[in-house]
Amino acid sequence: MATLQTYTISDLAREFDLTTRAIRFYEDMGLLQPQREGPGGRNRVYSSRDRTRLKLTLRAKRLGLSLTEAKDIIEMYDSPRDTGPQLRKFLTVLAGHKRQLEEQMADLVANLDEVRVHEKEARALLAKAEKAGPTAKP
């Protein structure tokens, strides 16, 4: 008889370098659904499914997805439906984030170009000032 792997909140916090508070927040958002054990259900017991959902949530965050978007996509994989609609939804979300990141990248490149112009002007002014020597004060 196989024993199912379970995890404490501390186990997951340590493995994923999170605070227990962050894990409880993900639970409050409905991303994790641990079993409760002990007096008054105070002890959270996380399953392998919870661990996988946490891993997927963190991956979605790195991709720039909101927690709501992450939850929607993760829940699609929990459903017994065909994967076609799930993958189309995922691709739509990814396309939107890709477009947003590309716009941010364009803004960053424009800002860097502007910084380079100001830097060049400041260096030229400094070189001119140093060449002229110390200036007399009125």
Short mmCIF file of C-alpha atoms in Angstrom, two decimals:
data_model
loop_
_atom_site.label_atom_id
_atom_site.label_comp_id
_atom_site.label_asym_id
_atom_site.label_seq_id
_atom_site.Cartn_x
_atom_site.Cartn_y
_atom_site.Cartn_z
CA MET A 1 0.00 0.00 0.00
CA ALA A 2 1.52 3.31 -1.12
CA THR A 3 1.67 6.22 1.28
CA LEU A 4 0.78 9.59 -0.22
CA GLN A 5 3.44 12.26 0.19
CA THR A 6 2.35 15.14 2.40
CA TYR A 7 4.03 18.40 3.34
CA THR A 8 3.79 20.85 6.19
CA ILE A 9 3.62 24.57 5.58
CA SER A 10 7.23 24.79 6.77
CA ASP A 11 8.31 22.10 4.27
CA LEU A 12 6.85 24.07 1.36
CA ALA A 13 8.13 27.39 2.65
CA ARG A 14 11.64 25.99 2.87
CA GLU A 15 11.51 24.24 -0.51
CA PHE A 16 10.22 27.27 -2.42
CA ASP A 17 11.98 29.94 -0.33
CA LEU A 18 8.70 31.54 0.74
CA THR A 19 7.32 32.72 4.03
CA THR A 20 4.57 30.73 5.67
CA ARG A 21 2.50 33.90 5.42
CA ALA A 22 2.85 33.86 1.61
CA ILE A 23 1.68 30.24 1.51
CA ARG A 24 -1.32 31.10 3.68
CA PHE A 25 -2.07 34.00 1.29
CA TYR A 26 -2.08 31.58 -1.67
CA GLU A 27 -4.41 29.39 0.35
CA ASP A 28 -6.72 32.37 0.98
CA MET A 29 -6.71 33.05 -2.77
CA GLY A 30 -7.93 29.49 -3.36
CA LEU A 31 -4.74 28.32 -5.04
CA LEU A 32 -3.97 25.75 -2.33
CA GLN A 33 -6.41 23.58 -0.40
CA PRO A 34 -4.61 21.79 2.42
CA GLN A 35 -6.29 19.30 4.70
CA ARG A 36 -6.62 20.32 8.33
CA GLU A 37 -5.51 18.08 11.18
CA GLY A 38 -4.91 18.31 14.88
CA PRO A 39 -6.90 20.12 17.56
CA GLY A 40 -9.36 22.48 15.93
CA GLY A 41 -7.83 21.82 12.50
CA ARG A 42 -4.86 24.05 13.29
CA ASN A 43 -2.29 22.03 11.34
CA ARG A 44 -2.24 22.35 7.57
CA VAL A 45 -1.29 19.21 5.63
CA TYR A 46 -0.44 19.83 1.98
CA SER A 47 -0.68 17.13 -0.68
CA SER A 48 1.49 16.57 -3.74
CA ARG A 49 -1.30 18.28 -5.68
CA ASP A 50 -0.94 21.40 -3.48
CA ARG A 51 2.83 21.32 -3.99
CA THR A 52 2.38 21.16 -7.77
CA ARG A 53 -0.19 23.98 -7.68
CA LEU A 54 2.24 26.11 -5.65
CA LYS A 55 5.02 25.40 -8.12
CA LEU A 56 2.75 26.36 -11.05
CA THR A 57 1.62 29.50 -9.22
CA LEU A 58 5.20 30.63 -8.72
CA ARG A 59 6.02 29.87 -12.35
CA ALA A 60 3.00 31.92 -13.46
CA LYS A 61 4.15 34.82 -11.27
CA ARG A 62 7.59 34.71 -12.92
CA LEU A 63 5.84 34.93 -16.30
CA GLY A 64 4.04 38.06 -15.11
CA LEU A 65 0.59 36.56 -14.66
CA SER A 66 -1.69 37.83 -11.93
CA LEU A 67 -2.72 35.37 -9.24
CA THR A 68 -6.25 35.39 -10.65
CA GLU A 69 -4.94 34.46 -14.11
CA ALA A 70 -2.71 31.80 -12.59
CA LYS A 71 -5.65 30.36 -10.67
CA ASP A 72 -7.86 30.28 -13.78
CA ILE A 73 -5.23 28.42 -15.77
CA ILE A 74 -4.34 26.01 -12.96
CA GLU A 75 -8.01 25.21 -12.37
CA MET A 76 -8.45 24.43 -16.06
CA TYR A 77 -5.85 21.68 -15.66
CA ASP A 78 -7.77 20.29 -12.70
CA SER A 79 -10.89 19.89 -14.80
CA PRO A 80 -11.50 16.71 -16.83
CA ARG A 81 -12.18 18.70 -20.00
CA ASP A 82 -10.25 18.57 -23.25
CA THR A 83 -6.85 20.30 -23.15
CA GLY A 84 -7.50 22.28 -26.37
CA PRO A 85 -9.49 25.08 -24.70
CA GLN A 86 -7.02 25.14 -21.81
CA LEU A 87 -4.06 25.57 -24.12
CA ARG A 88 -5.84 28.24 -26.19
CA LYS A 89 -6.61 30.19 -23.00
CA PHE A 90 -3.01 29.84 -21.85
CA LEU A 91 -1.69 31.02 -25.23
CA THR A 92 -4.04 34.02 -25.17
CA VAL A 93 -2.84 35.01 -21.70
CA LEU A 94 0.80 34.53 -22.70
CA ALA A 95 0.31 36.62 -25.86
CA GLY A 96 -1.10 39.47 -23.80
CA HIS A 97 1.81 39.37 -21.38
CA LYS A 98 4.32 39.09 -24.19
CA ARG A 99 2.83 42.19 -25.81
CA GLN A 100 2.98 44.04 -22.48
CA LEU A 101 6.61 43.03 -21.91
CA GLU A 102 7.55 44.10 -25.44
CA GLU A 103 5.97 47.53 -24.81
CA GLN A 104 7.86 47.83 -21.54
CA MET A 105 11.06 46.82 -23.32
CA ALA A 106 10.52 49.52 -25.95
CA ASP A 107 9.99 52.09 -23.18
CA LEU A 108 13.16 50.95 -21.43
CA VAL A 109 15.19 51.18 -24.65
CA ALA A 110 13.85 54.71 -25.26
CA ASN A 111 14.74 55.70 -21.68
CA LEU A 112 18.23 54.25 -22.01
CA ASP A 113 18.74 56.16 -25.26
CA GLU A 114 17.71 59.38 -23.51
CA VAL A 115 20.07 58.66 -20.60
CA ARG A 116 22.92 58.09 -23.06
CA VAL A 117 22.23 61.46 -24.73
CA HIS A 118 22.28 63.27 -21.38
CA GLU A 119 25.37 61.37 -20.32
CA LYS A 120 27.18 62.36 -23.53
CA GLU A 121 26.17 66.02 -23.09
CA ALA A 122 27.30 66.03 -19.45
CA ARG A 123 30.68 64.48 -20.36
CA ALA A 124 31.19 67.07 -23.10
CA LEU A 125 30.34 69.92 -20.72
CA LEU A 126 32.64 68.49 -18.06
CA ALA A 127 35.51 68.13 -20.54
CA LYS A 128 34.97 71.73 -21.70
CA ALA A 129 34.88 72.98 -18.10
CA GLU A 130 38.03 71.09 -17.16
CA LYS A 131 39.82 72.37 -20.27
CA ALA A 132 38.92 75.97 -19.42
CA GLY A 133 40.35 75.56 -15.95
CA PRO A 134 39.00 76.94 -12.69
CA THR A 135 36.45 79.67 -13.08
CA ALA A 136 36.60 82.87 -11.13
CA LYS A 137 33.68 83.71 -8.92
CA PRO A 138 32.18 87.22 -9.23
#
